[in-house]
Coordinates of C-alpha atoms and ligand atoms in Angstrom, one line a residue:
M1 CA -17.4 16.0 -46.6
E2 CA -14.8 17.2 -49.2
K3 CA -11.2 15.8 -48.8
G4 CA -9.6 19.1 -47.9
K5 CA -12.2 19.8 -45.2
M6 CA -11.9 16.2 -44.1
N7 CA -8.2 16.7 -43.5
V8 CA -8.8 19.8 -41.4
H9 CA -11.4 17.9 -39.4
V10 CA -9.1 15.0 -38.8
N11 CA -6.3 17.4 -37.8
R12 CA -8.6 19.1 -35.3
I13 CA -9.4 15.7 -33.8
M14 CA -5.7 14.7 -33.6
V15 CA -4.8 18.0 -31.9
V16 CA -7.4 17.3 -29.2
L17 CA -6.7 13.5 -28.9
L18 CA -2.9 13.5 -29.2
P19 CA -2.1 14.9 -25.7
A20 CA -4.5 12.4 -24.2
I21 CA -2.9 9.5 -26.1
V22 CA 0.6 10.6 -25.0
L23 CA -0.6 11.0 -21.4
L24 CA -2.2 7.6 -21.5
M25 CA 1.0 6.1 -22.8
I26 CA 3.1 7.7 -20.1
M27 CA 0.7 6.5 -17.4
L28 CA 0.8 3.0 -18.9
G29 CA 4.6 3.0 -19.2
W30 CA 4.9 4.2 -15.6
G31 CA 2.5 1.6 -14.4
L32 CA 4.4 -1.1 -16.2
G33 CA 7.6 0.2 -14.5
L34 CA 9.1 1.0 -17.8
F35 CA 10.5 4.2 -16.3
T36 CA 13.3 3.9 -13.7
H37 CA 11.6 4.8 -10.5
I38 CA 12.8 8.3 -9.9
E39 CA 12.1 9.4 -6.4
E40 CA 11.2 13.1 -6.1
E41 CA 14.4 13.8 -4.3
P42 CA 14.2 16.4 -1.5
D43 CA 16.5 19.4 -1.9
I44 CA 19.6 18.4 0.2
N45 CA 20.4 22.1 0.6
E46 CA 17.5 22.3 3.0
A47 CA 19.3 19.8 5.2
S48 CA 21.4 22.5 6.8
D49 CA 22.4 21.2 10.3
R50 CA 20.4 17.9 10.1
I51 CA 22.0 14.4 9.8
V52 CA 21.5 13.3 6.2
I53 CA 20.5 9.7 5.8
G54 CA 20.3 7.9 2.5
V55 CA 17.9 4.9 2.8
S56 CA 17.9 2.2 0.2
Q57 CA 14.8 0.1 0.8
L58 CA 14.6 -3.1 -1.2
G59 CA 11.0 -2.8 -2.3
S60 CA 7.3 -2.9 -1.2
E61 CA 6.6 -6.6 -1.7
S62 CA 4.7 -7.3 1.5
G63 CA 2.8 -5.9 4.5
W64 CA 5.9 -6.5 6.5
R65 CA 8.0 -4.3 4.2
T66 CA 5.5 -1.5 4.4
A67 CA 5.7 -1.6 8.2
N68 CA 9.5 -1.6 8.0
T69 CA 9.5 1.5 5.7
E70 CA 7.0 3.2 8.0
S71 CA 9.3 2.5 11.0
V72 CA 12.1 4.3 9.1
Q73 CA 9.9 7.2 8.2
R74 CA 8.8 7.5 11.8
A75 CA 12.5 7.6 13.0
F76 CA 14.2 9.8 10.4
T77 CA 12.1 13.0 10.7
K78 CA 13.0 16.6 10.6
Q79 CA 11.8 16.9 14.2
N80 CA 14.3 14.2 15.1
G81 CA 17.1 16.1 13.4
Y82 CA 17.3 14.1 10.2
F83 CA 17.1 14.7 6.5
M84 CA 16.1 11.4 4.8
I85 CA 16.5 10.6 1.1
F86 CA 14.5 7.4 0.5
S87 CA 14.8 5.1 -2.5
N88 CA 12.6 2.1 -3.2
A89 CA 14.5 -0.5 -5.3
R90 CA 11.5 -2.5 -6.4
Q91 CA 13.3 -5.8 -5.6
K92 CA 16.2 -5.0 -8.0
Q93 CA 19.8 -5.1 -6.6
E94 CA 21.0 -2.9 -9.4
N95 CA 18.5 -0.2 -8.3
Q96 CA 20.0 -0.4 -4.7
I97 CA 23.5 -0.1 -6.0
K98 CA 22.5 3.0 -8.1
A99 CA 20.8 4.5 -5.1
I100 CA 23.9 4.0 -2.9
R101 CA 26.1 5.6 -5.6
N102 CA 23.6 8.5 -5.7
F103 CA 23.9 8.9 -1.9
I104 CA 27.7 8.9 -2.1
S105 CA 27.6 11.6 -4.7
Q106 CA 25.3 13.6 -2.5
R107 CA 27.7 13.2 0.4
V108 CA 25.1 11.9 2.8
D109 CA 26.2 11.3 6.4
Y110 CA 24.9 7.7 6.7
I111 CA 23.6 5.1 4.4
V112 CA 20.9 2.6 5.6
L113 CA 20.7 -0.5 3.3
A114 CA 18.0 -3.2 3.5
P115 CA 19.7 -5.6 1.0
V116 CA 17.3 -7.5 -1.3
V117 CA 19.9 -10.4 -1.5
E118 CA 22.9 -11.1 0.6
S119 CA 25.6 -11.3 -2.1
G120 CA 27.1 -8.7 -4.6
W121 CA 27.7 -5.8 -2.3
E122 CA 31.5 -5.7 -2.0
T123 CA 32.2 -3.1 -4.7
V124 CA 29.6 -0.5 -3.8
L125 CA 30.2 -0.8 -0.1
Q126 CA 33.9 -0.3 -0.7
E127 CA 33.0 2.9 -2.6
A128 CA 31.0 4.1 0.4
K129 CA 33.9 3.2 2.8
E130 CA 36.3 5.1 0.6
A131 CA 33.9 8.1 0.6
G132 CA 34.0 7.9 4.5
I133 CA 30.2 7.2 4.7
P134 CA 29.2 4.7 7.4
V135 CA 26.7 2.0 6.2
I136 CA 24.1 0.5 8.5
V137 CA 22.5 -2.7 7.2
M138 CA 18.8 -3.0 8.1
D139 CA 16.6 -6.1 8.2
R140 CA 18.4 -8.7 6.0
S141 CA 22.1 -9.3 6.0
V142 CA 24.9 -8.9 3.5
S143 CA 27.6 -11.6 2.9
V144 CA 30.9 -9.8 2.6
E145 CA 34.5 -11.0 3.2
D146 CA 35.5 -7.7 4.8
E147 CA 33.0 -7.0 7.6
S148 CA 34.4 -3.5 8.0
L149 CA 32.4 -2.5 4.9
Y150 CA 29.4 -1.9 7.1
V151 CA 29.3 -0.5 10.7
T152 CA 26.5 -2.7 12.1
L153 CA 23.4 -4.7 11.2
V154 CA 20.0 -4.0 12.8
G155 CA 17.7 -6.9 11.9
T156 CA 16.4 -10.3 12.8
D157 CA 17.9 -13.7 13.4
S158 CA 16.3 -15.6 10.5
V159 CA 18.1 -18.9 11.4
E160 CA 16.6 -18.7 14.9
E161 CA 13.2 -17.9 13.4
G162 CA 13.4 -21.1 11.3
K163 CA 14.4 -23.2 14.3
K164 CA 11.5 -21.7 16.3
A165 CA 9.1 -23.0 13.6
G166 CA 10.7 -26.5 13.8
R167 CA 10.5 -26.5 17.6
W168 CA 6.9 -25.4 17.6
L169 CA 6.1 -28.3 15.2
E170 CA 7.8 -30.8 17.5
E171 CA 5.7 -29.7 20.4
H172 CA 2.5 -29.6 18.3
L173 CA 3.0 -33.2 17.2
K174 CA 3.9 -34.4 20.7
E175 CA 0.7 -32.8 22.1
R176 CA -1.3 -34.7 19.5
R177 CA 0.6 -38.0 20.1
M178 CA 1.7 -37.8 16.5
A179 CA 5.5 -37.5 17.3
D180 CA 6.2 -40.8 15.5
E181 CA 3.8 -40.5 12.6
D182 CA 4.9 -39.7 9.0
I183 CA 4.5 -35.9 8.5
N184 CA 4.5 -34.5 4.9
I185 CA 5.7 -30.9 4.7
V186 CA 5.9 -28.4 1.9
V187 CA 7.8 -25.1 2.2
L188 CA 7.0 -21.8 0.5
K189 CA 10.4 -20.0 0.4
G190 CA 10.9 -16.2 0.2
T191 CA 13.0 -14.3 -2.3
E192 CA 15.9 -16.4 -3.7
G193 CA 19.2 -15.3 -2.2
A194 CA 17.6 -13.2 0.5
S195 CA 19.2 -13.9 3.9
A196 CA 15.7 -14.1 5.5
Q197 CA 14.8 -16.9 3.2
I198 CA 18.2 -18.7 3.5
G199 CA 18.2 -18.4 7.3
R200 CA 14.6 -19.6 7.8
T201 CA 15.2 -22.5 5.4
V202 CA 18.4 -23.5 7.2
G203 CA 16.9 -23.1 10.7
F204 CA 13.8 -25.2 10.0
S205 CA 15.8 -27.8 8.1
M206 CA 18.1 -28.2 11.1
I207 CA 15.2 -29.2 13.3
A208 CA 13.5 -31.3 10.5
G209 CA 16.8 -33.2 10.1
E210 CA 16.4 -34.5 13.6
H211 CA 13.1 -36.3 12.7
D212 CA 13.2 -39.2 10.1
N213 CA 9.4 -39.2 10.0
W214 CA 9.3 -35.6 8.8
H215 CA 9.2 -35.6 5.0
I216 CA 9.9 -32.3 3.3
L217 CA 8.2 -33.1 0.0
E218 CA 9.3 -29.9 -1.8
Q219 CA 10.5 -26.4 -1.2
E220 CA 9.9 -23.7 -3.8
Y221 CA 10.5 -19.9 -4.0
A222 CA 7.4 -17.8 -3.8
D223 CA 9.1 -14.4 -3.5
F224 CA 7.4 -13.3 -0.2
T225 CA 4.3 -12.3 -2.2
I226 CA 0.6 -13.2 -1.9
Y227 CA 0.3 -14.0 -5.7
K228 CA 3.3 -16.3 -5.9
G229 CA 2.4 -17.9 -2.6
K230 CA -1.0 -18.9 -4.0
E231 CA 0.5 -20.0 -7.3
V232 CA 3.1 -22.3 -5.8
M233 CA 0.7 -23.7 -3.2
A234 CA -1.7 -24.6 -6.0
Y235 CA 1.2 -26.4 -7.7
F236 CA 1.9 -28.3 -4.5
L237 CA -1.7 -29.3 -4.1
E238 CA -1.9 -30.5 -7.6
K239 CA 1.2 -32.6 -7.2
Y240 CA 0.7 -34.0 -3.6
D241 CA -2.6 -35.1 -2.1
D242 CA -1.2 -35.9 1.4
I243 CA 0.3 -32.6 2.6
D244 CA 0.1 -32.3 6.4
V245 CA 2.0 -29.1 7.0
V246 CA 2.8 -25.9 5.1
V247 CA 5.8 -23.8 6.2
S248 CA 5.3 -20.4 4.6
Q249 CA 8.2 -18.0 5.1
N250 CA 6.1 -14.9 5.4
D251 CA 2.5 -13.9 6.0
D252 CA 1.8 -12.6 2.5
M253 CA 2.7 -16.0 1.0
T254 CA 0.5 -17.6 3.7
F255 CA -2.5 -15.5 2.7
G256 CA -2.1 -16.7 -0.9
A257 CA -1.5 -20.3 0.2
I258 CA -4.6 -20.4 2.4
E259 CA -6.7 -19.2 -0.6
A260 CA -5.3 -22.0 -2.8
I261 CA -5.9 -24.7 -0.1
R262 CA -9.5 -23.6 0.4
E263 CA -10.1 -23.5 -3.3
S264 CA -8.9 -27.1 -3.4
G265 CA -11.6 -28.0 -0.9
R266 CA -9.3 -28.7 2.0
T267 CA -9.3 -26.9 5.3
V268 CA -6.5 -25.1 7.3
G269 CA -5.4 -24.3 10.8
V270 CA -6.4 -25.7 14.1
G271 CA -8.4 -28.9 13.5
G272 CA -8.0 -28.5 9.8
D273 CA -6.5 -30.8 7.1
I274 CA -3.3 -28.8 6.7
T275 CA -1.3 -27.1 9.5
I276 CA -0.1 -23.6 8.7
I277 CA 3.2 -22.3 10.0
S278 CA 3.9 -18.7 9.0
F279 CA 6.5 -16.0 9.6
D280 CA 6.3 -12.2 10.3
A281 CA 3.2 -11.9 12.6
V282 CA 1.7 -8.8 10.9
Y283 CA -1.6 -7.7 12.3
E284 CA -3.9 -9.3 9.7
A285 CA -2.1 -12.7 10.2
L286 CA -2.4 -12.4 14.0
E287 CA -6.1 -12.1 13.6
M288 CA -6.0 -15.3 11.6
V289 CA -4.0 -16.9 14.4
A290 CA -6.5 -15.8 17.0
E291 CA -9.4 -17.4 14.9
G292 CA -7.4 -20.6 14.4
T293 CA -6.7 -20.3 10.6
I294 CA -3.0 -20.0 11.1
N295 CA -1.6 -22.4 13.7
V296 CA 1.5 -20.5 14.6
D297 CA 3.2 -17.3 13.4
I298 CA 6.9 -16.7 14.1
E299 CA 7.3 -13.0 14.6
C300 CA 9.8 -11.0 12.6
N301 CA 9.8 -7.4 13.9
P302 CA 9.9 -4.8 11.2
D303 CA 10.0 -1.9 13.7
Q304 CA 13.7 -1.2 13.2
G305 CA 13.9 2.5 12.4
E306 CA 14.1 3.6 16.1
Y307 CA 16.9 1.2 16.8
I308 CA 18.9 2.5 13.8
S309 CA 18.4 6.1 15.0
E310 CA 19.8 5.1 18.4
V311 CA 22.8 3.5 16.7
I312 CA 23.4 6.7 14.7
R313 CA 23.2 8.8 17.9
M314 CA 25.8 6.6 19.5
L315 CA 28.1 7.0 16.4
E316 CA 27.5 10.7 16.4
N317 CA 28.7 10.7 20.1
G318 CA 31.8 8.7 19.2
Q319 CA 30.6 5.6 21.0
E320 CA 31.4 2.0 20.0
V321 CA 28.5 0.0 18.5
E322 CA 28.0 -3.8 18.3
K323 CA 28.3 -5.5 14.9
R324 CA 24.7 -6.8 15.2
Y325 CA 21.6 -5.8 16.9
Y326 CA 18.6 -8.1 16.9
V327 CA 15.1 -6.7 17.5
E328 CA 12.8 -8.6 20.0
E329 CA 10.6 -11.3 18.5
D330 CA 7.9 -13.7 19.8
V331 CA 6.0 -16.8 18.7
Y332 CA 2.2 -16.4 18.4
T333 CA -0.5 -19.1 18.7
M334 CA -4.2 -19.0 19.7
E335 CA -3.0 -19.2 23.3
N336 CA -1.2 -15.8 23.4
V337 CA -2.8 -13.7 20.7
T338 CA -5.2 -11.8 23.0
Q339 CA -7.3 -8.8 22.1
E340 CA -4.8 -6.8 24.2
V341 CA -1.9 -8.0 22.0
L342 CA -3.9 -7.1 18.9
D343 CA -4.8 -3.6 20.3
A344 CA -1.2 -2.9 21.1
R345 CA 0.1 -3.9 17.7
I346 CA 1.6 -1.1 15.5
Y347 CA 2.1 -3.4 12.5
Ligands
LIG1 C1 12.5 -10.6 7.1 C2 12.2 -9.7 5.8 C3 11.2 -10.4 5.0 C4 9.8 -10.6 5.6 C5 8.9 -10.5 4.4 O1 13.5 -10.0 7.8 O2 13.3 -9.4 5.1 O3 11.0 -9.6 3.8 O4 9.7 -11.9 6.3 C6 9.6 -9.4 3.7 O5 7.6 -10.3 4.7 O6 9.1 -9.3 2.4

């Protein structure tokens, strides 16, 4: 083909291929999170007489988080008199701070914040306070000198959850006449700096500290995810060949850890080589409790949207609200995970 015609031919191909290449690059960039996640923000002008809520959710790292988000979506509906602007921060505090500033500029009526970590909120919460916008903290807690920077927290008592895990292990060992035997424990910790992780670590350590024969071999962060849970558990299994108990601070890390343990040729759960203590009690994990794969699951109830809506109604009516509201939580073992419990589960 002559050079000139070749050029025309190549140009024609490029005209066709170029848009496809650009589209592919955009999709790849989006998938890699190269673009700041811009929520398709609803038009606030449609809010009219509804209560406008800005929700800063920390991410979508676990099944628990998905259930927590769903509970918020169930509560803040148009039918319930709300107009919700929702932001997913993808585990980044700076994205939550941006979202809160965006809510302030949009003059929302309330801000609901599920803080990815407990520190670093003073400045932006002060801005919300100066804008006269009440902040309700959801799920995890914030660590601030001035507690007037938020109206209330609706969440869970993670220190108590950690203690529940320790108390269950005490009973478990007593029942097996192993109360005085040396017990080797590893801990999969959630997101560094998250109050849920800090509280569960502190709570379990308080009970463990009462038993000289309990040896916490190592505690590592595994970010509340399946992938990191498997990776860190594989590291523990490589390093220690005498692990008796895994304390995994959420079910997603537990799922990953169980995979790693089984791939190492060891068994888990009731009658297994390694005892599994988990947190959250999401549906899939409760099924594993019922079959004996997970020995115990300390519930952390994500269904908090309705509670927050009730608090907002009280505030709208000029009523006083408490500084903290804890949702109900239970402890699940083979003995109390019945089909009835599973059938009634909404998460
Ligand atoms: C606990 C919550 C934790 C869950 C995890 O209150 O913050 O975050 O335990 C979730 O599953 O990722």
